[in-house]
PDB file of C-alpha atoms in Angstrom:
ATOM      1  CA  MET O 396    -164.625 -13.033-150.848  1.00  0.00           C
ATOM      2  CA  PHE O 397    -165.940 -10.915-153.697  1.00  0.00           C
ATOM      3  CA  HIS O 398    -164.033 -10.443-156.935  1.00  0.00           C
ATOM      4  CA  ARG O 399    -164.319  -7.629-159.405  1.00  0.00           C
ATOM      5  CA  PRO O 400    -165.358  -8.662-162.909  1.00  0.00           C
ATOM      6  CA  PHE O 401    -162.314  -6.825-164.287  1.00  0.00           C
ATOM      7  CA  ASP O 402    -159.165  -6.874-162.172  1.00  0.00           C
ATOM      8  CA  ALA O 403    -155.495  -6.377-162.991  1.00  0.00           C
ATOM      9  CA  PRO O 404    -152.291  -5.265-161.268  1.00  0.00           C
ATOM     10  CA  THR O 405    -152.005  -2.036-163.309  1.00  0.00           C
ATOM     11  CA  ARG O 406    -154.434   0.373-164.945  1.00  0.00           C
ATOM     12  CA  GLN O 407    -152.893  -0.290-168.343  1.00  0.00           C
ATOM     13  CA  THR O 408    -153.431  -4.049-167.996  1.00  0.00           C
ATOM     14  CA  LEU O 409    -156.951  -3.425-166.701  1.00  0.00           C
ATOM     15  CA  SER O 410    -157.708  -1.231-169.703  1.00  0.00           C
ATOM     16  CA  LEU O 411    -156.523  -3.969-172.069  1.00  0.00           C
ATOM     17  CA  LEU O 412    -158.638  -6.615-170.310  1.00  0.00           C
ATOM     18  CA  VAL O 413    -161.766  -4.461-170.552  1.00  0.00           C
ATOM     19  CA  GLN O 414    -161.141  -3.626-174.218  1.00  0.00           C
ATOM     20  CA  GLN O 415    -160.565  -7.280-175.081  1.00  0.00           C
ATOM     21  CA  GLY O 416    -163.675  -8.419-173.216  1.00  0.00           C
ATOM     22  CA  HIS O 417    -161.867 -10.669-170.727  1.00  0.00           C
ATOM     23  CA  PHE O 418    -163.858 -10.819-167.509  1.00  0.00           C
ATOM     24  CA  MET O 419    -164.570 -13.223-164.688  1.00  0.00           C
ATOM     25  CA  ILE O 420    -168.089 -13.987-163.522  1.00  0.00           C
ATOM     26  CA  PRO O 421    -168.132 -14.846-159.800  1.00  0.00           C
ATOM     27  CA  TYR O 422    -169.127 -18.370-158.765  1.00  0.00           C
ATOM     28  CA  TYR O 423    -172.168 -17.137-156.816  1.00  0.00           C
ATOM     29  CA  VAL O 424    -173.865 -15.676-159.915  1.00  0.00           C
ATOM     30  CA  SER O 425    -176.617 -17.973-161.181  1.00  0.00           C
ATOM     31  CA  PHE O 426    -176.214 -19.790-164.493  1.00  0.00           C
ATOM     32  CA  GLU O 427    -179.138 -17.841-166.004  1.00  0.00           C
ATOM     33  CA  CYS O 428    -177.607 -14.524-164.932  1.00  0.00           C
ATOM     34  CA  GLU O 429    -174.207 -15.571-166.306  1.00  0.00           C
ATOM     35  CA  ILE O 430    -175.749 -16.260-169.712  1.00  0.00           C
ATOM     36  CA  LEU O 431    -177.428 -12.826-169.704  1.00  0.00           C
ATOM     37  CA  LEU O 432    -174.199 -11.065-168.678  1.00  0.00           C
ATOM     38  CA  LYS O 433    -172.315 -12.771-171.491  1.00  0.00           C
ATOM     39  CA  LYS O 434    -174.976 -11.603-173.968  1.00  0.00           C
ATOM     40  CA  CYS O 435    -174.624  -8.011-172.714  1.00  0.00           C
ATOM     41  CA  LEU O 436    -170.824  -7.875-172.436  1.00  0.00           C
ATOM     42  CA  VAL O 437    -170.073  -8.757-176.041  1.00  0.00           C
ATOM     43  CA  LYS O 438    -167.232  -6.651-177.418  1.00  0.00           C
ATOM     44  CA  LYS O 439    -168.823  -5.903-180.806  1.00  0.00           C
ATOM     45  CA  PRO O 440    -171.942  -3.701-180.341  1.00  0.00           C
ATOM     46  CA  SER O 441    -173.789  -5.206-183.317  1.00  0.00           C
ATOM     47  CA  LYS O 442    -173.515  -8.665-181.721  1.00  0.00           C
ATOM     48  CA  ARG O 443    -174.784  -7.606-178.255  1.00  0.00           C
ATOM     49  CA  ALA O 444    -178.259  -8.529-177.090  1.00  0.00           C
ATOM     50  CA  THR O 445    -180.954  -6.004-177.938  1.00  0.00           C
ATOM     51  CA  LEU O 446    -183.267  -4.567-175.300  1.00  0.00           C
ATOM     52  CA  GLU O 447    -186.054  -6.781-176.625  1.00  0.00           C
ATOM     53  CA  ALA O 448    -183.862  -9.892-176.300  1.00  0.00           C
ATOM     54  CA  ILE O 449    -182.825  -8.922-172.776  1.00  0.00           C
ATOM     55  CA  MET O 450    -186.457  -8.411-171.747  1.00  0.00           C
ATOM     56  CA  ARG O 451    -187.292 -11.924-173.011  1.00  0.00           C
ATOM     57  CA  ASP O 452    -184.308 -13.465-171.186  1.00  0.00           C
ATOM     58  CA  THR O 453    -184.949 -16.221-168.637  1.00  0.00           C
ATOM     59  CA  TRP O 454    -183.119 -14.468-165.786  1.00  0.00           C
ATOM     60  CA  VAL O 455    -184.962 -11.161-166.274  1.00  0.00           C
ATOM     61  CA  ASN O 456    -188.302 -12.980-166.155  1.00  0.00           C
ATOM     62  CA  ILE O 457    -187.662 -15.207-163.114  1.00  0.00           C
ATOM     63  CA  GLY O 458    -190.661 -14.807-160.816  1.00  0.00           C
ATOM     64  CA  TYR O 459    -192.511 -12.521-163.225  1.00  0.00           C
ATOM     65  CA  GLN O 460    -196.093 -13.626-163.733  1.00  0.00           C
ATOM     66  CA  GLY O 461    -197.340 -10.670-165.776  1.00  0.00           C
ATOM     67  CA  LYS O 462    -197.639 -10.207-169.482  1.00  0.00           C
ATOM     68  CA  GLU O 463    -194.503 -10.351-171.637  1.00  0.00           C
ATOM     69  CA  LEU O 464    -192.051  -7.553-170.879  1.00  0.00           C
ATOM     70  CA  ARG O 465    -191.602  -5.057-173.684  1.00  0.00           C
ATOM     71  CA  PRO O 466    -189.668  -1.790-173.969  1.00  0.00           C
ATOM     72  CA  TYR O 467    -191.661   1.269-172.951  1.00  0.00           C
ATOM     73  CA  VAL O 468    -192.966   3.202-175.957  1.00  0.00           C
ATOM     74  CA  GLU O 469    -193.211   6.908-175.327  1.00  0.00           C
ATOM     75  CA  PRO O 470    -196.503   8.499-176.389  1.00  0.00           C
ATOM     76  CA  SER O 471    -196.082  10.994-179.205  1.00  0.00           C
ATOM     77  CA  LEU O 472    -195.517  14.573-178.150  1.00  0.00           C
ATOM     78  CA  GLU O 473    -196.773  17.579-180.003  1.00  0.00           C
ATOM     79  CA  LEU O 474    -194.548  20.540-179.286  1.00  0.00           C
ATOM     80  CA  GLN O 475    -195.980  24.002-179.592  1.00  0.00           C
ATOM     81  CA  ALA O 476    -193.292  26.639-179.143  1.00  0.00           C
ATOM     82  CA  PRO O 477    -192.966  28.355-176.766  1.00  0.00           C
ATOM     83  CA  ASN O 478    -195.558  26.519-174.650  1.00  0.00           C
ATOM     84  CA  PHE O 479    -196.292  22.818-174.724  1.00  0.00           C
ATOM     85  CA  GLU O 480    -198.355  20.326-172.787  1.00  0.00           C
ATOM     86  CA  LEU O 481    -197.659  16.734-171.860  1.00  0.00           C
ATOM     87  CA  SER O 482    -200.442  14.922-170.103  1.00  0.00           C
ATOM     88  CA  LEU O 483    -200.538  11.264-169.149  1.00  0.00           C
ATOM     89  CA  ASP O 484    -202.830   9.456-166.792  1.00  0.00           C
ATOM     90  CA  THR O 485    -200.092   7.376-165.194  1.00  0.00           C
ATOM     91  CA  LYS O 486    -202.457   5.316-163.060  1.00  0.00           C
ATOM     92  CA  SER O 487    -204.457   4.015-166.012  1.00  0.00           C
ATOM     93  CA  GLU O 488    -201.617   3.649-168.520  1.00  0.00           C
ATOM     94  CA  LEU O 489    -198.861   2.176-166.372  1.00  0.00           C
ATOM     95  CA  SER O 490    -198.558  -0.910-164.241  1.00  0.00           C
ATOM     96  CA  SER O 491    -196.126  -1.005-161.334  1.00  0.00           C
ATOM     97  CA  SER O 492    -193.621  -3.010-163.393  1.00  0.00           C
ATOM     98  CA  ASP O 493    -193.462  -0.160-165.919  1.00  0.00           C
ATOM     99  CA  SER O 494    -192.812   2.581-163.361  1.00  0.00           C
ATOM    100  CA  LEU O 495    -189.001   2.511-163.480  1.00  0.00           C
ATOM    101  CA  ILE O 496    -188.913   2.444-167.276  1.00  0.00           C
ATOM    102  CA  PHE O 497    -191.531   5.205-167.393  1.00  0.00           C
ATOM    103  CA  GLY O 498    -189.631   7.330-164.882  1.00  0.00           C
ATOM    104  CA  LEU O 499    -186.339   7.060-166.751  1.00  0.00           C
ATOM    105  CA  THR O 500    -187.988   7.656-170.109  1.00  0.00           C
ATOM    106  CA  THR O 501    -189.915  10.657-168.775  1.00  0.00           C
ATOM    107  CA  ALA O 502    -186.694  12.204-167.457  1.00  0.00           C
ATOM    108  CA  ILE O 503    -184.951  11.682-170.801  1.00  0.00           C
ATOM    109  CA  VAL O 504    -187.896  13.099-172.766  1.00  0.00           C
ATOM    110  CA  ALA O 505    -188.159  16.108-170.446  1.00  0.00           C
ATOM    111  CA  ALA O 506    -184.457  16.856-170.902  1.00  0.00           C
ATOM    112  CA  SER O 507    -184.824  16.467-174.663  1.00  0.00           C
ATOM    113  CA  VAL O 508    -187.839  18.797-174.790  1.00  0.00           C
ATOM    114  CA  VAL O 509    -186.044  21.456-172.737  1.00  0.00           C
ATOM    115  CA  ALA O 510    -182.948  21.189-174.946  1.00  0.00           C
ATOM    116  CA  THR O 511    -185.097  21.445-178.089  1.00  0.00           C
ATOM    117  CA  LEU O 512    -186.934  24.506-176.798  1.00  0.00           C
ATOM    118  CA  LEU O 513    -183.688  26.192-175.751  1.00  0.00           C
ATOM    119  CA  PHE O 514    -182.124  25.451-179.140  1.00  0.00           C
ATOM    120  CA  CYS O 515    -185.190  26.714-181.041  1.00  0.00           C
ATOM    121  CA  SER O 516    -185.400  29.910-178.975  1.00  0.00           C
ATOM    122  CA  LYS O 517    -181.781  30.834-179.857  1.00  0.00           C
ATOM    123  CA  LYS O 518    -182.474  30.881-183.608  1.00  0.00           C
TER     124      LYS O 518
END
């Protein structure tokens, strides 16, 4: 039977448990994963694991034989209002392990560029 990490009889009690950082890690979660979850679910943001620390974590790197994982660094963009160009040769610059990070980062950057252009055009 599966258990939720946060569970309580009422929403108010559930809210208090979440805010206080009381949670249960199921028995079937590996020890390495449990350690990582505890690093991520720290109540105080300044004490939580950084992205760099998470990418170096044992559980994240189980079965990974490549080079050390590092956060994706977005290439610099030069915006030229109203037109701009963004060109990347994804096959030469990205390995398959980077594709998810690249995809998410590209979506965020695209949204940011559109928002910036819309904001600048209204001035």
